Coordinates of C-alpha atoms in Angstrom, one line a residue:
M17 CA -8.8 28.8 8.6
S18 CA -7.3 26.9 11.6
H19 CA -7.5 28.5 14.9
T20 CA -6.6 27.7 18.6
T21 CA -8.7 27.8 21.9
Y22 CA -8.2 26.5 25.4
Q23 CA -11.0 24.6 26.6
Q24 CA -11.6 22.2 29.6
G25 CA -7.7 22.2 30.3
M26 CA -6.7 21.4 26.9
R27 CA -5.1 23.6 24.0
I28 CA -7.3 22.7 21.0
D29 CA -5.8 23.5 17.4
W30 CA -8.9 23.3 14.9
D31 CA -8.8 22.4 11.4
V32 CA -5.0 21.9 11.2
P33 CA -3.9 21.4 7.8
I34 CA -2.0 18.3 6.7
T35 CA -0.8 18.3 3.2
M36 CA -1.0 14.9 1.2
D37 CA 1.6 14.0 -1.6
D38 CA -0.8 15.0 -4.1
G39 CA -1.2 18.4 -2.8
L40 CA -4.6 17.8 -1.3
V41 CA -5.0 19.5 2.3
L42 CA -6.9 17.3 4.9
R43 CA -8.1 19.1 8.3
A44 CA -7.6 17.9 11.6
D45 CA -8.4 18.8 15.2
V46 CA -5.4 18.6 17.6
F47 CA -6.3 18.2 21.4
R48 CA -3.1 18.4 23.6
P49 CA -2.1 19.4 27.1
Q50 CA -1.5 23.0 27.7
E51 CA 1.7 22.4 29.3
E52 CA 4.6 22.8 26.8
G53 CA 6.3 19.3 26.0
K54 CA 6.6 16.1 24.0
Y55 CA 3.8 13.8 24.0
P56 CA 2.7 10.4 22.5
V57 CA -0.1 10.7 19.9
L58 CA -3.5 8.9 19.6
M59 CA -4.9 9.3 16.0
T60 CA -8.0 8.8 14.1
Y61 CA -8.8 8.9 10.5
G62 CA -12.2 8.6 9.2
P63 CA -15.4 9.9 7.3
Y64 CA -17.9 10.9 10.2
A65 CA -17.0 14.7 10.5
K66 CA -14.9 15.7 13.5
G67 CA -17.1 18.5 14.1
L68 CA -20.2 16.4 14.6
A69 CA -21.1 15.7 18.0
F70 CA -22.0 12.0 19.2
Q71 CA -25.2 13.4 20.7
T72 CA -26.3 15.2 17.6
G73 CA -25.3 12.7 15.1
Y74 CA -26.0 9.5 16.9
P75 CA -28.5 10.4 19.7
S76 CA -30.3 7.0 20.2
A77 CA -26.9 5.2 20.6
W78 CA -25.7 8.0 23.3
N79 CA -28.7 8.4 25.2
K80 CA -28.9 4.4 25.7
M81 CA -25.2 4.3 26.5
V82 CA -25.0 7.2 29.0
S83 CA -28.1 5.8 30.8
E84 CA -27.1 2.5 31.1
H85 CA -23.4 3.3 32.0
P86 CA -23.1 6.4 33.9
D87 CA -19.3 6.0 34.0
V88 CA -19.2 7.0 30.2
P89 CA -20.3 10.6 30.7
H90 CA -18.7 10.9 34.3
G91 CA -15.8 13.2 34.6
S92 CA -16.0 15.1 31.4
S93 CA -17.9 18.0 30.0
N94 CA -18.8 15.6 27.0
I95 CA -18.8 18.5 24.8
H96 CA -16.0 17.1 22.7
Q97 CA -17.6 13.6 22.5
N98 CA -17.7 12.0 18.9
W99 CA -18.7 8.8 17.3
E100 CA -16.5 6.0 17.9
V101 CA -13.3 8.0 18.9
V102 CA -11.8 8.8 22.2
D103 CA -12.9 11.4 24.5
P104 CA -10.1 14.0 24.8
E105 CA -11.2 15.1 28.2
K106 CA -10.2 11.7 29.6
W107 CA -7.2 11.2 27.4
V108 CA -5.3 14.7 27.4
P109 CA -5.0 14.6 31.0
E110 CA -3.2 11.2 31.1
G111 CA -0.4 12.6 28.9
Y112 CA -1.6 11.9 25.3
I113 CA -2.5 14.2 22.2
C114 CA -5.5 13.3 20.5
I115 CA -5.8 14.0 16.8
R116 CA -9.2 13.5 14.8
V117 CA -8.6 13.7 11.0
D118 CA -11.6 14.2 8.4
S119 CA -10.9 11.5 5.9
R120 CA -10.7 12.8 2.1
G121 CA -13.9 14.1 0.8
T122 CA -15.8 14.3 4.2
G123 CA -16.2 16.7 6.9
R124 CA -13.9 19.5 6.5
S125 CA -11.5 17.5 4.1
P126 CA -12.1 18.2 0.3
G127 CA -11.5 15.4 -2.4
Y128 CA -13.1 12.4 -3.8
V129 CA -14.7 9.9 -1.4
D130 CA -13.6 6.3 -1.8
H131 CA -13.7 4.4 1.2
F132 CA -10.7 1.9 2.3
S133 CA -9.0 2.7 -1.0
P134 CA -5.3 2.8 -1.3
R135 CA -5.4 6.5 -1.6
E136 CA -7.2 6.5 1.7
T137 CA -4.8 4.4 3.2
K138 CA -1.7 6.3 1.7
D139 CA -3.4 9.5 3.3
Y140 CA -3.5 7.8 6.6
Y141 CA 0.2 6.8 6.4
E142 CA 1.1 10.3 5.6
C143 CA -1.1 11.8 8.5
I144 CA 0.8 9.3 11.1
E145 CA 4.1 10.5 9.8
W146 CA 3.1 14.2 10.0
A147 CA 2.1 13.7 13.5
G148 CA 5.2 11.7 14.4
Q149 CA 7.5 14.6 13.3
Q150 CA 5.7 17.6 15.0
D151 CA 7.6 19.7 17.9
W152 CA 4.9 18.5 20.3
S153 CA 5.2 14.7 19.6
T154 CA 7.5 12.4 21.1
G155 CA 7.6 10.6 17.6
K156 CA 5.3 7.6 18.9
V157 CA 2.0 7.4 17.3
G158 CA -0.9 5.2 18.4
L159 CA -4.1 4.5 16.4
S160 CA -7.5 4.2 18.3
G161 CA -11.1 4.0 17.5
V162 CA -13.9 1.8 16.7
S163 CA -15.3 0.4 13.6
Y164 CA -14.1 2.4 10.5
F165 CA -11.5 4.0 12.8
G166 CA -10.1 0.3 13.3
I167 CA -10.7 -1.2 10.1
N168 CA -8.3 1.3 8.4
Q169 CA -5.7 0.6 11.3
W170 CA -5.1 -2.9 9.7
H171 CA -4.6 -1.4 6.2
V172 CA -2.4 1.3 7.2
A173 CA -0.3 -1.0 9.4
S174 CA 0.5 -3.0 6.3
L175 CA 2.2 -0.1 5.0
Q176 CA 4.5 -0.1 8.0
P177 CA 4.8 3.9 8.9
P178 CA 8.0 4.3 10.7
H179 CA 6.2 6.5 13.5
L180 CA 3.3 3.9 14.1
A181 CA 4.1 2.5 17.5
A182 CA 0.9 0.7 18.6
M183 CA -2.7 0.2 17.6
C184 CA -6.0 -0.5 19.4
V185 CA -8.3 -1.9 16.9
W186 CA -11.9 -1.9 18.7
E187 CA -14.3 -4.0 16.8
G188 CA -12.7 -3.6 13.4
S189 CA -13.1 -5.9 10.7
A190 CA -10.3 -6.5 8.1
D191 CA -10.9 -8.5 5.1
W192 CA -13.1 -6.3 2.8
Y193 CA -14.6 -9.3 1.1
R194 CA -14.9 -11.9 3.7
D195 CA -15.7 -9.9 6.7
M196 CA -17.4 -6.7 4.9
T197 CA -18.9 -7.2 1.7
H198 CA -19.5 -10.6 0.9
H199 CA -20.5 -13.2 3.7
G200 CA -19.4 -16.7 2.4
G201 CA -19.7 -14.9 -1.2
I202 CA -23.4 -13.7 -0.4
L203 CA -23.7 -9.8 -1.0
S204 CA -24.2 -7.8 2.3
T205 CA -26.4 -4.8 1.6
F206 CA -25.1 -3.1 4.8
W207 CA -22.5 -0.8 3.0
A208 CA -24.9 0.7 0.6
N209 CA -27.3 1.7 3.3
W210 CA -24.5 2.8 5.7
Y211 CA -23.2 5.2 3.1
D212 CA -26.6 7.0 2.6
M213 CA -27.1 7.2 6.3
Q214 CA -23.7 8.0 7.5
V215 CA -21.3 9.3 5.1
R216 CA -23.2 11.4 2.3
T217 CA -24.9 13.5 5.4
V218 CA -21.4 14.7 6.1
Q219 CA -19.8 14.9 2.8
H220 CA -17.5 17.8 2.3
G221 CA -19.2 20.5 0.4
L222 CA -22.6 20.6 2.1
G223 CA -21.5 23.7 3.6
A224 CA -24.3 25.4 6.0
R225 CA -26.5 22.6 5.2
G226 CA -24.3 20.2 7.1
G227 CA -24.6 22.4 10.2
R228 CA -21.9 24.2 12.5
S229 CA -20.0 22.7 15.3
P230 CA -20.8 24.2 18.5
T231 CA -17.4 23.7 20.1
S232 CA -15.2 25.1 17.0
G233 CA -17.9 27.4 15.6
M234 CA -17.0 26.0 12.2
L235 CA -19.2 24.5 9.4
I236 CA -18.9 20.5 10.0
C237 CA -18.7 19.8 6.3
G238 CA -16.6 22.8 5.0
D239 CA -17.3 26.3 4.0
E240 CA -18.0 25.6 0.3
M241 CA -21.6 25.0 -0.9
L242 CA -21.5 22.5 -3.8
S243 CA -24.6 21.5 -5.9
D244 CA -26.0 18.1 -5.5
A245 CA -24.5 17.2 -9.0
Q246 CA -21.1 18.1 -7.7
L247 CA -21.5 16.2 -4.5
A248 CA -22.3 13.2 -6.6
A249 CA -19.2 13.7 -8.7
N250 CA -16.9 13.5 -5.6
R251 CA -17.9 10.4 -4.3
C252 CA -18.0 6.7 -5.3
D253 CA -21.0 5.0 -6.1
F254 CA -20.2 2.8 -3.4
G255 CA -23.1 0.1 -3.5
D256 CA -23.0 -0.5 -7.0
E257 CA -19.0 -0.7 -6.9
I258 CA -19.2 -3.4 -4.5
L259 CA -22.2 -5.3 -6.6
A260 CA -19.7 -5.1 -9.5
H261 CA -17.2 -7.3 -7.6
P262 CA -18.7 -10.5 -6.8
L263 CA -15.5 -12.5 -6.2
D264 CA -12.3 -11.4 -4.2
D265 CA -10.4 -9.6 -6.9
K266 CA -8.0 -6.8 -7.0
Y267 CA -10.8 -4.5 -5.5
H268 CA -11.2 -6.5 -2.6
K269 CA -7.3 -7.1 -2.0
E270 CA -6.5 -3.3 -2.3
R271 CA -8.8 -2.7 0.6
S272 CA -7.7 -5.8 2.7
P273 CA -4.6 -6.1 5.0
D274 CA -1.3 -8.0 4.4
W275 CA -1.1 -9.9 7.6
D276 CA 2.6 -10.7 7.1
K277 CA 3.3 -7.1 7.0
V278 CA 1.3 -6.2 10.2
T279 CA 4.1 -6.2 12.6
V280 CA 3.1 -3.2 14.9
P281 CA 2.0 -4.1 18.6
F282 CA -1.7 -4.2 18.9
L283 CA -4.6 -4.9 21.0
S284 CA -7.8 -6.3 19.1
A285 CA -11.1 -5.7 20.8
A286 CA -13.9 -8.1 19.4
N287 CA -17.7 -8.1 20.0
W288 CA -19.3 -11.6 20.3
G289 CA -22.4 -10.0 19.0
G290 CA -21.2 -8.2 16.1
Q291 CA -22.1 -10.9 13.6
G292 CA -22.2 -9.6 10.0
L293 CA -19.3 -7.2 10.3
H294 CA -16.7 -7.0 12.9
P295 CA -15.5 -9.8 14.9
R296 CA -14.2 -12.0 12.1
G297 CA -11.5 -9.5 11.5
N298 CA -10.5 -9.1 15.1
F299 CA -10.0 -12.9 15.7
E300 CA -8.2 -13.3 12.2
A301 CA -5.9 -10.6 12.8
Y302 CA -4.8 -12.4 16.3
M303 CA -4.3 -15.5 14.6
R304 CA -2.8 -14.2 11.3
A305 CA -0.7 -10.9 11.9
A306 CA 3.2 -11.0 12.0
S307 CA 3.1 -8.9 15.2
E308 CA 5.2 -10.3 18.1
H309 CA 3.4 -8.4 20.7
K310 CA -0.5 -8.9 20.0
W311 CA -3.5 -9.4 22.5
L312 CA -6.9 -10.3 21.9
E313 CA -10.1 -9.0 24.0
A314 CA -13.7 -10.1 23.4
H315 CA -16.6 -8.7 25.0
G316 CA -20.4 -8.2 24.6
L317 CA -23.3 -5.4 24.5
E318 CA -23.6 -2.8 22.1
H319 CA -21.1 -1.9 19.6
W320 CA -19.6 1.4 20.9
T321 CA -20.2 1.0 24.7
H322 CA -17.1 -0.7 26.1
F323 CA -14.9 1.5 24.1
Y324 CA -16.2 4.3 26.3
T325 CA -16.8 2.7 29.7
D326 CA -14.3 2.5 32.4
Y327 CA -13.6 -1.0 31.6
G328 CA -12.6 -0.5 28.0
R329 CA -10.8 2.8 28.7
E330 CA -8.7 1.3 31.3
L331 CA -7.8 -1.6 29.3
Q332 CA -6.5 0.7 26.2
L333 CA -4.8 3.1 28.7
Q334 CA -2.7 0.3 30.2
F335 CA -1.8 -1.0 26.6
F336 CA -0.8 2.4 25.2
N337 CA 1.1 3.7 28.5
C338 CA 3.2 0.3 28.0
F339 CA 4.1 0.8 24.1
L340 CA 3.6 4.8 23.8
K341 CA 5.2 5.6 27.0
G342 CA 7.5 2.8 27.8
E343 CA 5.9 2.4 31.2
D344 CA 6.7 -1.2 33.1
N345 CA 3.0 -1.8 34.2
G346 CA 2.7 -5.3 33.6
W347 CA 0.8 -5.2 30.2
A348 CA 3.9 -6.9 28.5
N349 CA 3.6 -10.2 30.9
R350 CA -0.2 -10.5 30.7
K351 CA -2.1 -13.3 29.0
R352 CA -2.6 -12.7 25.5
V353 CA -6.3 -13.5 25.4
Q354 CA -8.9 -11.8 27.9
L355 CA -12.5 -13.1 27.3
Q356 CA -16.1 -12.0 28.7
M357 CA -17.6 -15.3 28.3
R358 CA -21.3 -15.1 27.8
H359 CA -23.8 -16.6 30.0
P360 CA -27.6 -16.2 29.2
D361 CA -27.7 -13.6 32.0
K362 CA -24.2 -12.5 32.8
F363 CA -20.7 -12.1 31.7
E364 CA -17.8 -13.8 33.4
E365 CA -14.3 -13.0 32.7
R366 CA -11.6 -15.5 31.6
F367 CA -7.9 -15.5 30.6
A368 CA -6.1 -17.7 28.3
E369 CA -2.5 -18.0 26.7
D370 CA -3.9 -18.1 22.9
W371 CA -6.8 -18.4 20.4
P372 CA -8.4 -20.8 19.8
L373 CA -8.1 -21.7 23.2
P374 CA -5.4 -24.5 23.6
E375 CA -7.5 -26.5 25.7
T376 CA -10.4 -26.7 23.2
D377 CA -12.2 -30.1 22.9
W378 CA -13.4 -29.8 19.3
Q379 CA -16.7 -31.8 19.2
K380 CA -19.0 -32.9 16.3
L381 CA -22.7 -32.7 16.5
Y382 CA -24.2 -34.8 13.7
L383 CA -27.5 -33.7 11.9
Q384 CA -29.9 -36.6 12.3
P385 CA -33.2 -36.5 9.9
A386 CA -35.5 -38.3 12.6
A387 CA -37.0 -35.6 14.6
Q388 CA -34.3 -33.1 13.3
I389 CA -32.0 -33.5 16.2
L390 CA -28.3 -33.0 16.6
A391 CA -26.5 -36.0 18.1
E392 CA -23.4 -37.0 19.2
R393 CA -23.5 -40.0 16.6
P394 CA -23.9 -40.0 12.8
P395 CA -27.6 -41.0 11.5
S396 CA -27.9 -44.9 10.9
Q397 CA -29.6 -44.9 7.5
A398 CA -29.3 -42.2 4.8
A399 CA -32.1 -40.0 4.3
E400 CA -33.0 -36.6 2.4
T401 CA -34.9 -33.4 3.5
D402 CA -35.7 -30.5 1.7
F403 CA -36.6 -26.9 2.2
D404 CA -37.7 -23.9 0.2
A405 CA -34.2 -22.4 -1.0
L406 CA -35.4 -18.9 0.0
G407 CA -37.1 -19.7 3.1
D408 CA -36.7 -20.5 6.8
G409 CA -35.4 -23.8 6.5
L410 CA -34.7 -26.5 9.2
T411 CA -33.6 -26.4 12.6
F412 CA -31.8 -29.3 14.4
V413 CA -31.9 -29.5 18.1
T414 CA -30.0 -31.4 20.8
E415 CA -31.5 -33.2 23.5
P416 CA -31.5 -31.2 27.1
L417 CA -27.8 -30.9 27.9
E418 CA -27.0 -33.1 30.9
Q419 CA -24.5 -30.7 32.2
Q420 CA -23.4 -26.9 32.1
T421 CA -21.4 -26.6 28.8
A422 CA -19.0 -24.0 28.1
I423 CA -18.4 -22.8 24.2
A424 CA -15.7 -20.6 23.1
G425 CA -14.2 -20.3 19.7
P426 CA -14.7 -20.6 15.9
M427 CA -17.1 -23.0 14.6
S428 CA -17.7 -24.8 11.3
A429 CA -20.3 -27.2 9.8
R430 CA -19.9 -29.8 7.3
L431 CA -23.1 -30.1 5.0
R432 CA -23.9 -32.3 1.9
V433 CA -26.5 -30.3 -0.3
S434 CA -28.2 -30.2 -3.7
S435 CA -30.4 -27.7 -5.4
T436 CA -32.9 -27.8 -8.2
T437 CA -31.1 -24.7 -9.6
E438 CA -27.5 -23.9 -10.4
D439 CA -26.7 -22.5 -7.0
A440 CA -27.8 -22.2 -3.2
D441 CA -27.4 -19.9 -0.5
I442 CA -26.9 -21.5 3.0
F443 CA -27.5 -19.4 6.1
L444 CA -26.5 -21.1 9.4
V445 CA -27.5 -19.9 12.7
V446 CA -26.3 -21.6 16.1
R447 CA -29.0 -21.1 18.6
V448 CA -29.6 -21.8 22.4
F449 CA -33.1 -22.6 23.9
T450 CA -34.3 -23.0 27.2
P451 CA -35.9 -26.0 28.7
D452 CA -39.2 -24.7 27.6
L453 CA -37.9 -23.8 24.3
R454 CA -37.7 -20.2 24.3
E455 CA -34.7 -18.9 22.5
V456 CA -31.8 -17.3 24.3
V457 CA -30.6 -14.1 22.4
F458 CA -28.1 -11.3 23.4
A459 CA -27.8 -7.8 23.0
G460 CA -25.6 -7.6 20.0
A461 CA -23.3 -4.8 18.7
I462 CA -26.4 -3.4 16.8
D463 CA -29.4 -5.6 17.2
P464 CA -30.8 -6.0 20.7
H465 CA -31.8 -9.8 19.9
T466 CA -28.8 -11.4 18.2
P467 CA -28.4 -15.3 18.2
V468 CA -25.3 -17.1 19.4
A469 CA -23.5 -17.3 16.3
Q470 CA -24.0 -17.3 12.3
G471 CA -22.2 -18.4 9.3
W472 CA -23.0 -18.2 5.8
L473 CA -21.9 -20.0 2.4
R474 CA -23.0 -19.7 -1.5
A475 CA -22.5 -23.1 -2.8
S476 CA -20.9 -22.1 -5.9
H477 CA -18.1 -20.7 -3.5
R478 CA -17.2 -23.7 -2.0
K479 CA -13.6 -23.9 -3.2
L480 CA -11.4 -24.0 -0.1
D481 CA -7.7 -22.5 0.2
P482 CA -5.9 -25.7 1.6
V483 CA -3.2 -23.6 3.1
L484 CA -5.4 -21.4 5.4
S485 CA -8.3 -23.7 6.0
R486 CA -8.6 -25.3 9.4
P487 CA -11.1 -27.9 10.4
Y488 CA -12.8 -25.6 12.9
R489 CA -12.2 -22.4 10.4
P490 CA -12.6 -23.3 6.8
Y491 CA -11.3 -20.3 4.4
H492 CA -12.8 -20.1 0.9
T493 CA -10.9 -18.6 -1.9
H494 CA -14.1 -16.8 -3.5
D495 CA -11.8 -16.7 -6.8
E496 CA -14.1 -18.7 -9.1
V497 CA -17.6 -19.8 -9.4
Q498 CA -18.2 -23.5 -9.6
P499 CA -22.1 -23.8 -10.3
L500 CA -24.1 -26.8 -8.9
E501 CA -25.6 -29.3 -11.2
P502 CA -29.2 -29.6 -10.4
G503 CA -29.8 -32.5 -8.2
V504 CA -26.3 -33.6 -7.6
P505 CA -25.1 -33.0 -4.3
V506 CA -21.8 -31.4 -3.3
D507 CA -20.2 -31.1 0.2
L508 CA -20.0 -27.5 1.8
D509 CA -17.7 -26.6 4.6
V510 CA -19.1 -23.6 6.3
E511 CA -17.3 -21.1 8.2
I512 CA -19.2 -19.8 11.4
W513 CA -17.8 -16.9 13.0
P514 CA -16.2 -17.0 16.6
T515 CA -18.7 -17.1 19.7
S516 CA -18.8 -17.8 23.3
I517 CA -21.6 -19.1 25.5
V518 CA -22.1 -21.0 28.8
I519 CA -25.0 -23.2 28.1
P520 CA -26.8 -24.1 31.6
K521 CA -27.9 -27.6 32.3
G522 CA -31.1 -28.9 30.7
Y523 CA -31.2 -26.1 28.0
R524 CA -30.6 -27.3 24.2
L525 CA -28.0 -26.1 21.3
A526 CA -29.4 -25.9 17.9
L527 CA -28.5 -25.3 14.1
S528 CA -30.9 -23.6 11.9
V529 CA -30.1 -24.1 8.1
R530 CA -31.9 -21.5 6.2
G531 CA -32.2 -20.0 2.8
K532 CA -32.3 -16.4 4.1
D533 CA -31.5 -14.0 7.1
Y534 CA -32.2 -14.9 10.6
I535 CA -35.4 -13.2 12.1
W536 CA -35.9 -13.4 15.6
Q537 CA -39.3 -12.3 15.3
A538 CA -41.6 -10.5 12.8
S539 CA -41.7 -7.1 14.5
T540 CA -39.5 -5.7 17.5
G541 CA -39.9 -1.9 17.2
A542 CA -36.3 -1.8 17.8
R543 CA -34.4 1.0 15.7
L544 CA -31.4 3.3 15.7
S545 CA -31.3 6.7 14.2
N546 CA -28.3 5.6 11.9
F547 CA -29.8 2.6 10.3
K548 CA -32.6 2.5 7.8
N549 CA -34.4 -1.0 8.9
E550 CA -36.1 -2.1 11.9
L551 CA -33.8 -4.5 13.7
L552 CA -35.2 -8.0 13.6
G553 CA -32.1 -10.1 14.7
C554 CA -29.3 -9.3 12.2
G555 CA -29.3 -5.5 12.6
P556 CA -28.4 -3.7 9.4
F557 CA -26.2 -6.8 8.0
L558 CA -28.6 -8.3 5.8
H559 CA -28.4 -10.2 2.2
D560 CA -31.6 -9.2 0.4
D561 CA -30.4 -7.5 -2.7
P562 CA -32.3 -9.4 -5.5
R563 CA -29.6 -8.4 -8.1
D564 CA -27.2 -10.6 -6.1
R565 CA -30.1 -13.4 -5.3
P566 CA -32.0 -13.7 -8.5
E567 CA -35.1 -16.0 -8.0
N568 CA -34.1 -18.0 -11.2
V569 CA -31.0 -19.0 -9.6
F570 CA -31.6 -19.1 -5.9
G571 CA -35.3 -19.5 -5.6
G572 CA -35.3 -23.4 -5.9
T573 CA -35.4 -26.3 -3.6
T574 CA -32.5 -27.2 -1.4
T575 CA -31.9 -30.6 -0.1
L576 CA -29.9 -31.9 2.6
H577 CA -28.2 -35.3 2.2
L578 CA -28.1 -36.7 5.7
D579 CA -25.4 -40.0 4.9
P580 CA -23.9 -42.0 7.6
N581 CA -20.9 -42.5 5.3
N582 CA -20.4 -38.8 4.9
P583 CA -22.2 -37.5 7.7
S584 CA -23.2 -33.6 8.0
F585 CA -22.3 -32.0 11.4
L586 CA -21.6 -29.0 13.4
M587 CA -18.1 -28.8 15.0
V588 CA -18.5 -27.1 18.3
P589 CA -15.5 -25.6 20.5
V590 CA -16.3 -27.0 23.9
I591 CA -13.8 -25.8 26.6
A592 CA -13.5 -26.9 30.2
E593 CA -14.8 -24.4 32.8
G594 CA -12.1 -25.0 35.3
A595 CA -9.3 -24.3 32.9
P596 CA -7.3 -20.9 33.3

């Protein structure tokens, strides 16, 4: 049953019931100022269990963050810290009510677990409308949070809840097919593994097996104790459901936003190193959402870090103060794009009027067969070069750069390929090397050794959407399979997710064309407590399910056809360093 305590200068209403239209009751914790009055709301809705402390559920991530960024724990007791949601001790004193809702079937909310489904999105809508009509609410509800708590913001915004006034989507992908489950049509195994590690462990019905919250005193996963069979019956078979939908069909479209209906003001915050999950959605949202008031920010470091640092928190606060409190604080007049540009050893802040940056010089670097180089001119003679279709592939490298070169934006590649089988998977990796040919890698959202950029395409999914495609961002329909005829070349336009890097003079830019996931090195020892695999360069965002990539279809030989009359190239977004 719900109850109230007073802690850290806040009134906390634990386990507040919110009844859905089908009669199911979700449970929420409400953190609000002790002083009576009406306040704007910051809400999150998700599956990670509101009673599970960040430090308990994700100890390796927490310990790394607070040791390297002391501003995160400073000024808070940190006993109310939860994974990927705001710390109420830092937001309630600013005049906000913070609400955490356990999504259907997780934590203390009963029901059937079906992630990002229309039912979940409808639940979120109803939670927003409930919060907007409470006596303590001003009627303005903002949405906040990282990852899952960002993804579902795009979805619920498509339903246009009347009380939804602003969103901050911090590293939140959007398109269930292109961003999350199938990269270029190739199945990502991330979600099946994530489900096992981060959702089943906090499913409603675990009872005492799920542990007890030290702050509320309640069992984290509900009071009832269900059998393993009952628990299994109360959740979807997530990995196999995704596998069963290899094309962008109704299943995926129901779990993706309708950009024409996303009209609420928002701040979209991307992570350059989030390849394999989030950054694409943050950039696509900025480019395609109908909102008149929208801003884009891009940063580096780990997936969760800057959401909690003073840099990120103060950015969010200024945004929400503008749209939830109506403060004339300068936010509405700021430039729409704020980038933390990556250098090999630092970040440098840059502001711009739009994305892609208006001053972008789209340059083509051509794949040359001789010595496998990237050059400013196409090859003079036609040539073919092969690689094992499931192997490490080929790498094309520029000559040492004659001057420092800044890159920021989406990228693409045009390749002409054939296969000895009826299909081929292409993995592209944009890389930078020092003058002595050591690779420059970055602390990514998850993996500590992330390359500059990545892109993927299954050759049989090469069909383009002529309306949404741009030279710098091809957009594939993924609505039919077009098998290859063995030995017959086809043209592939491959999307490479947005990136930034300032490459020093004398360094080299490279493009690897592979038949499998990038590997920085064979063993790193890098692991996080909430992921199964060792982090070798792609984090947990792998494409290694043999059911999706059977060897008889994808295990042949792939040939690159390098033709001066139809050249293969990498399109690079070069920007002037002195531009605003």
